[in-house]
Structure formats: structure tokens, C-alpha cells
Amino acid sequence: MEKLVGTGVALVTPFKEDFTVDTMALTTIVKHCIDGGVDYLVVLGTTAETATLTEAEKQLVIDTIISANAGTLPLVLGIGGNNTSNVIETIKRRNLDDFIAILSVSPYYNKPTQEGIYQHFKAIAENSPLPVIIYNVPSRTGSNILPSTVLRLANDFGNIIGIKEASGDMAQVMHILKDKPKNFMVISGDDMTALSTVMAGGMGVISVLGQGVPFAFSKMIRLGLQDQVKAAFKLQYALQEGMGLIFEEGNPAGIKAVFEALGIAKSGVRLPLVPASDQLRDKIEKFVKPFAGQHAQ
């Protein structure tokens, strides 16, 4: 799917001082990403603190992003969980008219076997009216989707169109790239290995840092897709410190500190998460300074 080539960003949910959803800041973030040249937006991913949002708040986030985007960029909706029947129920209940695909995280906490993971995504594929992107993020879920399971799903279900691969294991990424069906997309879910994934044959990234510094990050991925290796890696090395900093004390505390440094949104997160420390905020502020005000031509 060509609309998913390049840089997608997993949008945060900004909060006001009282921890209600800050719709004005969210609108500004969407416009910041559009102006910065990203290719698509991911709504209600794990970076959005979806686990701590009520159903009403989730709908508010969806409505705010759709309104702010105004049809400019393709939208992907995160619908995942560790209760398969509940995920299917949510897919059926949501109005998906404004979205081009669903991003669904591998079941967390339950620690299913590879067969369990296969059956989970089989059930989702058979019940989703939209194409499905598998999301593998072992550091969050407690289990890894092995390449053999990914390839089995890719071959068995035409509407499972890709994987957001966030294991950070390039050997695993390359195994999938080597043996995948022709049109199956491998999308990096790990900022640090995003360019390496693209250079190995991946189609892009769903990034966290990319929403904070969209111009530089999306340009790096674009250069990688064009095989402009030296120019792409020059940007990789300029961004690399930030890729580490934003995850130093957990996600999305780091990227929210980026938005506060840019004057776009407050850095508050909901418990059990806590905001970035003062020391980390200082380092993030110094990192962000050279990228402030950059826009796509």
C-alpha cells in the first residue's frame, strides 16, 4: 500500500494541567507533523497512552485528529489488546471511514504461544473491514512474534499487509524481508534501526521521535528510500542522540518533553507513568534546539 511508504508517526495524547485531553495542543501537533512532511499519522497507538484513556476520550482523540488533519494525510487506527474477542468487538463498533488500515499490537501479558499469536491475528484478519498491520514490540508485550509466525500470517491472509517491527533485532527484520511475500510491508517500529530497516528493504517507519522533529526524520527516511546512503546516515547521526534520549525514561515521557521544549504541548503523562526528570528535560531541550522551526518545502 503506497500510502504507508515513508514516515508515519505514532501520535501522543497531550494533556492539560488537570490531565484532561488537550485538544488544542493535539491539533497543533497534527499540523506540526503535516508541515514537517510526514507521510501518515497513527492514531491511538501505545504512544498515545491509550491504556489510560476512557472510551469517550479515545473518541475525542479520534475526532480531534480527523478534524485537524482535514483529509491531508492517510490515517491508521490502533486497535489491539490481549482479549481477542474484545479487539474484534472494537473493530466492529468503531467508525473506520476515515482510516486506511488498523495497527494491532501483539497480545501482551498473557504471553501466548506462537500458535496463539497466529490464531489471534487470524481472528482479527477475518473480522476486519480494513487492512491490518501487525505490531511486534516484545519490550512492551513480553513475547516476540517470530519471523516464522509473521511469514505464516503474511502468506495466509491477504488483508494482513505488513508488520510494524519493533524488536530492534536487525537479524529478525532481515529474515522477514528475505522471505516475505512481494507486497507485504516491513515497517520499522524502532527509531534507532529505522534507517537500517529501510536500507535493507523495508518500506519506512512508524516513529515516535518523528512527530517531534518531523522534517529531519521524514527527510532521513525519504533519502534512505532513494538509496542516498551518505545523506541519509548524516541525518541518522544528527538525530541519534534524540532517538536515545526520548526512551531514556520511558515512552511517551521523552517525546512529550520534546513537545514542551518546542512550546507545543505540556509534558504531563498519566500514572503509572511519570514525566521526564529535570536532567533529561535539559538534555532534550539542547537536542531539539537546532531542529526547531524546520518545515517541509
Short mmCIF file of N, CA, C and O in Angstrom, two decimals, residues 81-184:
data_model
loop_
_atom_site.label_atom_id
_atom_site.label_comp_id
_atom_site.label_asym_id
_atom_site.label_seq_id
_atom_site.Cartn_x
_atom_site.Cartn_y
_atom_site.Cartn_z
N GLY A 81 -5.04 -5.47 21.67
CA GLY A 81 -5.25 -5.85 23.06
C GLY A 81 -4.97 -7.31 23.29
O GLY A 81 -4.63 -8.04 22.35
N ASN A 82 -5.16 -7.74 24.53
CA ASN A 82 -4.88 -9.13 24.87
C ASN A 82 -6.16 -9.93 25.09
O ASN A 82 -6.12 -11.04 25.62
N ASN A 83 -7.29 -9.36 24.68
CA ASN A 83 -8.57 -10.05 24.69
C ASN A 83 -9.08 -10.04 23.25
O ASN A 83 -9.62 -9.05 22.78
N THR A 84 -8.89 -11.16 22.55
CA THR A 84 -9.16 -11.20 21.11
C THR A 84 -10.59 -10.81 20.78
O THR A 84 -10.83 -10.02 19.86
N SER A 85 -11.55 -11.34 21.52
CA SER A 85 -12.95 -11.05 21.22
C SER A 85 -13.27 -9.57 21.42
O SER A 85 -14.05 -8.97 20.68
N ASN A 86 -12.61 -8.94 22.41
CA ASN A 86 -12.83 -7.51 22.65
C ASN A 86 -12.23 -6.66 21.52
O ASN A 86 -12.80 -5.64 21.12
N VAL A 87 -11.08 -7.09 21.00
CA VAL A 87 -10.47 -6.38 19.86
C VAL A 87 -11.41 -6.43 18.66
O VAL A 87 -11.66 -5.41 18.00
N ILE A 88 -11.96 -7.60 18.38
CA ILE A 88 -12.89 -7.76 17.25
C ILE A 88 -14.14 -6.91 17.46
O ILE A 88 -14.62 -6.24 16.53
N GLU A 89 -14.66 -6.91 18.69
CA GLU A 89 -15.84 -6.10 19.02
C GLU A 89 -15.56 -4.61 18.78
O GLU A 89 -16.39 -3.89 18.23
N THR A 90 -14.35 -4.15 19.17
CA THR A 90 -13.97 -2.75 18.97
C THR A 90 -13.87 -2.42 17.48
O THR A 90 -14.32 -1.35 17.04
N ILE A 91 -13.29 -3.32 16.70
CA ILE A 91 -13.19 -3.11 15.25
C ILE A 91 -14.59 -2.95 14.64
O ILE A 91 -14.81 -2.07 13.80
N LYS A 92 -15.52 -3.78 15.08
CA LYS A 92 -16.89 -3.72 14.54
C LYS A 92 -17.63 -2.47 14.99
O LYS A 92 -18.48 -1.95 14.27
N ARG A 93 -17.31 -1.99 16.20
CA ARG A 93 -18.03 -0.84 16.76
C ARG A 93 -17.53 0.50 16.23
O ARG A 93 -18.30 1.44 16.05
N ARG A 94 -16.23 0.60 15.97
CA ARG A 94 -15.65 1.88 15.54
C ARG A 94 -16.07 2.27 14.13
O ARG A 94 -16.20 1.42 13.25
N ASN A 95 -16.25 3.56 13.93
CA ASN A 95 -16.45 4.08 12.57
C ASN A 95 -15.06 4.20 11.94
O ASN A 95 -14.25 5.02 12.36
N LEU A 96 -14.81 3.41 10.92
CA LEU A 96 -13.47 3.34 10.32
C LEU A 96 -13.38 4.08 8.98
O LEU A 96 -12.40 3.93 8.26
N ASP A 97 -14.39 4.88 8.68
CA ASP A 97 -14.47 5.53 7.36
C ASP A 97 -13.26 6.40 7.04
O ASP A 97 -12.89 6.53 5.87
N ASP A 98 -12.65 7.01 8.06
CA ASP A 98 -11.54 7.94 7.81
C ASP A 98 -10.16 7.28 7.85
O ASP A 98 -9.15 7.96 7.70
N PHE A 99 -10.13 5.96 8.01
CA PHE A 99 -8.86 5.26 8.18
C PHE A 99 -8.57 4.31 7.02
O PHE A 99 -9.49 3.78 6.40
N ILE A 100 -7.27 4.11 6.74
CA ILE A 100 -6.90 3.23 5.63
C ILE A 100 -6.41 1.86 6.12
O ILE A 100 -6.30 0.93 5.34
N ALA A 101 -6.10 1.74 7.41
CA ALA A 101 -5.61 0.47 7.95
C ALA A 101 -5.74 0.48 9.47
O ALA A 101 -5.91 1.53 10.10
N ILE A 102 -5.65 -0.73 10.05
CA ILE A 102 -5.64 -0.92 11.50
C ILE A 102 -4.24 -1.40 11.90
O ILE A 102 -3.66 -2.25 11.24
N LEU A 103 -3.72 -0.82 12.98
CA LEU A 103 -2.47 -1.29 13.57
C LEU A 103 -2.83 -2.03 14.85
O LEU A 103 -3.45 -1.46 15.75
N SER A 104 -2.45 -3.31 14.92
CA SER A 104 -2.87 -4.12 16.06
C SER A 104 -1.68 -4.77 16.75
O SER A 104 -0.95 -5.57 16.16
N VAL A 105 -1.50 -4.41 18.01
CA VAL A 105 -0.35 -4.89 18.78
C VAL A 105 -0.54 -6.35 19.16
O VAL A 105 -1.66 -6.82 19.39
N SER A 106 0.55 -7.07 19.23
CA SER A 106 0.54 -8.46 19.67
C SER A 106 0.04 -8.53 21.11
O SER A 106 0.32 -7.65 21.91
N PRO A 107 -0.72 -9.58 21.45
CA PRO A 107 -1.28 -9.68 22.80
C PRO A 107 -0.20 -9.61 23.89
O PRO A 107 0.79 -10.32 23.82
N TYR A 108 -0.42 -8.75 24.87
CA TYR A 108 0.54 -8.54 25.95
C TYR A 108 0.08 -9.25 27.22
O TYR A 108 -1.08 -9.62 27.36
N TYR A 109 0.99 -9.45 28.11
CA TYR A 109 0.78 -10.01 29.45
C TYR A 109 0.40 -11.49 29.45
O TYR A 109 0.96 -12.29 30.18
N ASN A 110 -0.56 -11.88 28.59
CA ASN A 110 -0.98 -13.30 28.55
C ASN A 110 0.16 -14.23 28.13
O ASN A 110 0.15 -15.40 28.45
N LYS A 111 1.12 -13.68 27.36
CA LYS A 111 2.25 -14.46 26.82
C LYS A 111 1.78 -15.70 26.04
O LYS A 111 2.12 -16.83 26.41
N PRO A 112 1.01 -15.51 24.97
CA PRO A 112 0.56 -16.65 24.18
C PRO A 112 1.72 -17.31 23.44
O PRO A 112 2.76 -16.70 23.22
N THR A 113 1.50 -18.57 23.07
CA THR A 113 2.47 -19.27 22.22
C THR A 113 2.41 -18.66 20.82
O THR A 113 1.54 -17.84 20.50
N GLN A 114 3.33 -19.09 19.96
CA GLN A 114 3.30 -18.62 18.57
C GLN A 114 1.98 -19.02 17.89
O GLN A 114 1.43 -18.24 17.11
N GLU A 115 1.46 -20.19 18.22
CA GLU A 115 0.17 -20.61 17.66
C GLU A 115 -0.96 -19.70 18.16
O GLU A 115 -1.87 -19.34 17.41
N GLY A 116 -0.88 -19.32 19.44
CA GLY A 116 -1.87 -18.39 19.99
C GLY A 116 -1.82 -17.04 19.31
O GLY A 116 -2.87 -16.43 19.01
N ILE A 117 -0.61 -16.55 19.06
CA ILE A 117 -0.46 -15.27 18.35
C ILE A 117 -1.03 -15.38 16.93
O ILE A 117 -1.75 -14.49 16.47
N TYR A 118 -0.74 -16.49 16.26
CA TYR A 118 -1.26 -16.72 14.91
C TYR A 118 -2.80 -16.71 14.93
O TYR A 118 -3.43 -16.03 14.12
N GLN A 119 -3.40 -17.43 15.86
CA GLN A 119 -4.86 -17.52 15.93
C GLN A 119 -5.50 -16.17 16.27
O GLN A 119 -6.58 -15.83 15.78
N HIS A 120 -4.82 -15.38 17.11
CA HIS A 120 -5.29 -14.03 17.46
C HIS A 120 -5.39 -13.16 16.20
O HIS A 120 -6.43 -12.55 15.93
N PHE A 121 -4.31 -13.13 15.42
CA PHE A 121 -4.30 -12.27 14.23
C PHE A 121 -5.16 -12.86 13.11
O PHE A 121 -5.72 -12.11 12.30
N LYS A 122 -5.31 -14.17 13.08
CA LYS A 122 -6.24 -14.81 12.13
C LYS A 122 -7.66 -14.30 12.38
O LYS A 122 -8.38 -13.91 11.45
N ALA A 123 -8.06 -14.29 13.66
CA ALA A 123 -9.40 -13.84 14.02
C ALA A 123 -9.61 -12.36 13.66
O ALA A 123 -10.67 -11.98 13.17
N ILE A 124 -8.58 -11.55 13.90
CA ILE A 124 -8.67 -10.13 13.56
C ILE A 124 -8.78 -9.95 12.04
O ILE A 124 -9.63 -9.19 11.55
N ALA A 125 -7.94 -10.65 11.30
CA ALA A 125 -7.95 -10.55 9.83
C ALA A 125 -9.30 -10.94 9.26
O ALA A 125 -9.80 -10.32 8.30
N GLU A 126 -9.91 -11.96 9.84
CA GLU A 126 -11.20 -12.45 9.33
C GLU A 126 -12.37 -11.54 9.69
O GLU A 126 -13.46 -11.67 9.12
N ASN A 127 -12.14 -10.60 10.61
CA ASN A 127 -13.22 -9.72 11.05
C ASN A 127 -12.99 -8.25 10.76
O ASN A 127 -13.85 -7.41 11.09
N SER A 128 -11.85 -7.91 10.15
CA SER A 128 -11.54 -6.50 9.90
C SER A 128 -11.93 -6.09 8.48
O SER A 128 -11.51 -6.73 7.51
N PRO A 129 -12.68 -5.01 8.34
CA PRO A 129 -13.00 -4.50 7.01
C PRO A 129 -11.83 -3.73 6.38
O PRO A 129 -11.86 -3.42 5.19
N LEU A 130 -10.82 -3.42 7.19
CA LEU A 130 -9.64 -2.68 6.72
C LEU A 130 -8.41 -3.58 6.73
O LEU A 130 -8.35 -4.56 7.48
N PRO A 131 -7.40 -3.25 5.92
CA PRO A 131 -6.12 -3.97 6.01
C PRO A 131 -5.55 -3.87 7.42
O PRO A 131 -5.77 -2.88 8.13
N VAL A 132 -4.81 -4.90 7.82
CA VAL A 132 -4.26 -5.00 9.17
C VAL A 132 -2.73 -4.97 9.13
O VAL A 132 -2.11 -5.66 8.32
N ILE A 133 -2.15 -4.16 10.00
CA ILE A 133 -0.70 -4.16 10.22
C ILE A 133 -0.45 -4.77 11.59
O ILE A 133 -0.98 -4.31 12.60
N ILE A 134 0.34 -5.83 11.63
CA ILE A 134 0.74 -6.46 12.89
C ILE A 134 1.77 -5.55 13.58
O ILE A 134 2.61 -4.95 12.91
N TYR A 135 1.70 -5.47 14.90
CA TYR A 135 2.67 -4.67 15.65
C TYR A 135 3.41 -5.59 16.62
O TYR A 135 2.80 -6.12 17.55
N ASN A 136 4.70 -5.77 16.38
CA ASN A 136 5.53 -6.59 17.26
C ASN A 136 6.44 -5.70 18.09
O ASN A 136 7.32 -5.03 17.56
N VAL A 137 6.21 -5.68 19.39
CA VAL A 137 7.04 -4.86 20.28
C VAL A 137 7.29 -5.64 21.57
O VAL A 137 6.64 -5.43 22.60
N PRO A 138 8.23 -6.59 21.51
CA PRO A 138 8.48 -7.50 22.64
C PRO A 138 8.76 -6.81 23.97
O PRO A 138 8.39 -7.33 25.02
N SER A 139 9.40 -5.63 23.93
CA SER A 139 9.74 -4.94 25.18
C SER A 139 8.48 -4.52 25.94
O SER A 139 8.52 -4.34 27.16
N ARG A 140 7.37 -4.36 25.24
CA ARG A 140 6.11 -3.98 25.88
C ARG A 140 5.20 -5.18 26.13
O ARG A 140 4.46 -5.20 27.12
N THR A 141 5.22 -6.15 25.23
CA THR A 141 4.23 -7.22 25.30
C THR A 141 4.68 -8.43 26.10
O THR A 141 3.87 -9.23 26.54
N GLY A 142 6.00 -8.61 26.24
CA GLY A 142 6.52 -9.77 26.94
C GLY A 142 6.67 -11.00 26.07
O GLY A 142 7.07 -12.06 26.55
N SER A 143 6.34 -10.88 24.78
CA SER A 143 6.54 -12.00 23.86
C SER A 143 6.91 -11.47 22.48
O SER A 143 6.50 -10.37 22.10
N ASN A 144 7.68 -12.26 21.76
CA ASN A 144 8.16 -11.87 20.44
C ASN A 144 7.40 -12.64 19.37
O ASN A 144 7.19 -13.85 19.51
N ILE A 145 6.96 -11.96 18.31
CA ILE A 145 6.37 -12.67 17.18
C ILE A 145 7.53 -13.12 16.30
O ILE A 145 8.22 -12.29 15.70
N LEU A 146 7.77 -14.40 16.24
CA LEU A 146 8.90 -14.93 15.48
C LEU A 146 8.67 -14.74 13.98
O LEU A 146 7.52 -14.73 13.51
N PRO A 147 9.75 -14.59 13.21
CA PRO A 147 9.62 -14.43 11.76
C PRO A 147 8.75 -15.52 11.11
O PRO A 147 7.98 -15.24 10.20
N SER A 148 8.87 -16.75 11.59
CA SER A 148 8.07 -17.84 11.02
C SER A 148 6.57 -17.58 11.17
O SER A 148 5.78 -17.88 10.26
N THR A 149 6.17 -17.01 12.30
CA THR A 149 4.75 -16.68 12.53
C THR A 149 4.32 -15.50 11.66
O THR A 149 3.23 -15.51 11.09
N VAL A 150 5.18 -14.50 11.57
CA VAL A 150 4.89 -13.34 10.71
C VAL A 150 4.69 -13.79 9.26
O VAL A 150 3.72 -13.41 8.60
N LEU A 151 5.60 -14.63 8.78
CA LEU A 151 5.53 -15.09 7.39
C LEU A 151 4.32 -15.98 7.16
O LEU A 151 3.69 -15.91 6.09
N ARG A 152 3.98 -16.77 8.14
CA ARG A 152 2.77 -17.61 8.03
C ARG A 152 1.52 -16.74 7.90
O ARG A 152 0.66 -16.98 7.04
N LEU A 153 1.41 -15.72 8.73
CA LEU A 153 0.28 -14.79 8.65
C LEU A 153 0.27 -14.03 7.32
O LEU A 153 -0.78 -13.87 6.70
N ALA A 154 1.45 -13.59 6.90
CA ALA A 154 1.56 -12.83 5.64
C ALA A 154 1.12 -13.66 4.44
O ALA A 154 0.49 -13.14 3.51
N ASN A 155 1.43 -14.93 4.47
CA ASN A 155 1.09 -15.82 3.35
C ASN A 155 -0.36 -16.29 3.40
O ASN A 155 -0.96 -16.56 2.35
N ASP A 156 -0.93 -16.37 4.61
CA ASP A 156 -2.27 -16.94 4.76
C ASP A 156 -3.40 -15.92 4.62
O ASP A 156 -4.54 -16.30 4.32
N PHE A 157 -3.10 -14.63 4.87
CA PHE A 157 -4.17 -13.62 4.89
C PHE A 157 -3.79 -12.41 4.07
O PHE A 157 -2.89 -11.66 4.43
N GLY A 158 -4.52 -12.20 2.98
CA GLY A 158 -4.22 -11.10 2.06
C GLY A 158 -4.41 -9.73 2.67
O GLY A 158 -3.79 -8.76 2.22
N ASN A 159 -5.28 -9.64 3.69
CA ASN A 159 -5.51 -8.32 4.29
C ASN A 159 -4.59 -8.03 5.47
O ASN A 159 -4.70 -6.99 6.11
N ILE A 160 -3.68 -8.96 5.80
CA ILE A 160 -2.58 -8.62 6.72
C ILE A 160 -1.45 -8.13 5.82
O ILE A 160 -0.76 -8.91 5.17
N ILE A 161 -1.32 -6.82 5.76
CA ILE A 161 -0.50 -6.20 4.70
C ILE A 161 0.92 -5.85 5.15
O ILE A 161 1.76 -5.48 4.33
N GLY A 162 1.19 -5.95 6.46
CA GLY A 162 2.53 -5.57 6.90
C GLY A 162 2.72 -5.78 8.38
O GLY A 162 1.82 -6.18 9.11
N ILE A 163 3.94 -5.50 8.81
CA ILE A 163 4.28 -5.55 10.23
C ILE A 163 5.03 -4.30 10.63
O ILE A 163 5.91 -3.82 9.90
N LYS A 164 4.65 -3.75 11.77
CA LYS A 164 5.46 -2.74 12.44
C LYS A 164 6.38 -3.52 13.36
O LYS A 164 5.96 -4.08 14.38
N GLU A 165 7.63 -3.61 12.98
CA GLU A 165 8.60 -4.49 13.65
C GLU A 165 9.47 -3.65 14.59
O GLU A 165 10.30 -2.85 14.15
N ALA A 166 9.23 -3.82 15.90
CA ALA A 166 9.92 -3.01 16.90
C ALA A 166 10.72 -3.87 17.87
O ALA A 166 10.89 -3.52 19.03
N SER A 167 11.22 -5.00 17.37
CA SER A 167 12.08 -5.84 18.22
C SER A 167 13.46 -5.21 18.38
O SER A 167 14.18 -5.51 19.33
N GLY A 168 13.85 -4.35 17.43
CA GLY A 168 15.19 -3.79 17.43
C GLY A 168 16.25 -4.78 17.00
O GLY A 168 17.45 -4.49 17.07
N ASP A 169 15.82 -5.94 16.53
CA ASP A 169 16.73 -7.02 16.12
C ASP A 169 16.82 -7.05 14.60
O ASP A 169 15.90 -7.54 13.93
N MET A 170 17.91 -6.53 14.05
CA MET A 170 18.03 -6.44 12.59
C MET A 170 18.11 -7.82 11.94
O MET A 170 17.68 -7.99 10.79
N ALA A 171 18.62 -8.82 12.64
CA ALA A 171 18.65 -10.18 12.08
C ALA A 171 17.22 -10.67 11.87
O ALA A 171 16.91 -11.29 10.83
N GLN A 172 16.34 -10.37 12.82
CA GLN A 172 14.93 -10.75 12.69
C GLN A 172 14.27 -9.98 11.55
O GLN A 172 13.52 -10.56 10.75
N VAL A 173 14.55 -8.70 11.48
CA VAL A 173 14.00 -7.86 10.40
C VAL A 173 14.41 -8.42 9.04
O VAL A 173 13.58 -8.55 8.12
N MET A 174 15.68 -8.75 8.90
CA MET A 174 16.18 -9.22 7.60
C MET A 174 15.64 -10.60 7.24
O MET A 174 15.44 -10.90 6.07
N HIS A 175 15.38 -11.42 8.24
CA HIS A 175 14.76 -12.73 8.00
C HIS A 175 13.38 -12.53 7.36
O HIS A 175 13.04 -13.18 6.35
N ILE A 176 12.59 -11.61 7.91
CA ILE A 176 11.26 -11.33 7.36
C ILE A 176 11.37 -10.73 5.96
O ILE A 176 10.66 -11.15 5.03
N LEU A 177 12.30 -9.78 5.79
CA LEU A 177 12.48 -9.15 4.48
C LEU A 177 12.89 -10.16 3.41
O LEU A 177 12.42 -10.09 2.26
N LYS A 178 13.72 -11.09 3.79
CA LYS A 178 14.22 -12.08 2.82
C LYS A 178 13.11 -12.99 2.31
O LYS A 178 13.05 -13.31 1.12
N ASP A 179 12.20 -13.40 3.20
CA ASP A 179 11.24 -14.45 2.84
C ASP A 179 9.80 -13.99 2.70
O ASP A 179 8.91 -14.80 2.43
N LYS A 180 9.53 -12.72 2.87
CA LYS A 180 8.14 -12.23 2.85
C LYS A 180 7.53 -12.30 1.45
O LYS A 180 8.25 -12.27 0.45
N PRO A 181 6.18 -12.34 1.37
CA PRO A 181 5.52 -12.17 0.07
C PRO A 181 5.83 -10.80 -0.52
O PRO A 181 6.11 -9.84 0.23
N LYS A 182 5.75 -10.67 -1.81
CA LYS A 182 6.19 -9.46 -2.52
C LYS A 182 5.58 -8.17 -1.97
O LYS A 182 6.27 -7.18 -1.77
N ASN A 183 4.27 -8.15 -1.74
CA ASN A 183 3.60 -6.91 -1.36
C ASN A 183 3.46 -6.71 0.16
O ASN A 183 2.82 -5.76 0.60
N PHE A 184 4.05 -7.60 0.95
CA PHE A 184 3.98 -7.48 2.41
C PHE A 184 4.98 -6.42 2.86
O PHE A 184 6.15 -6.45 2.49
#
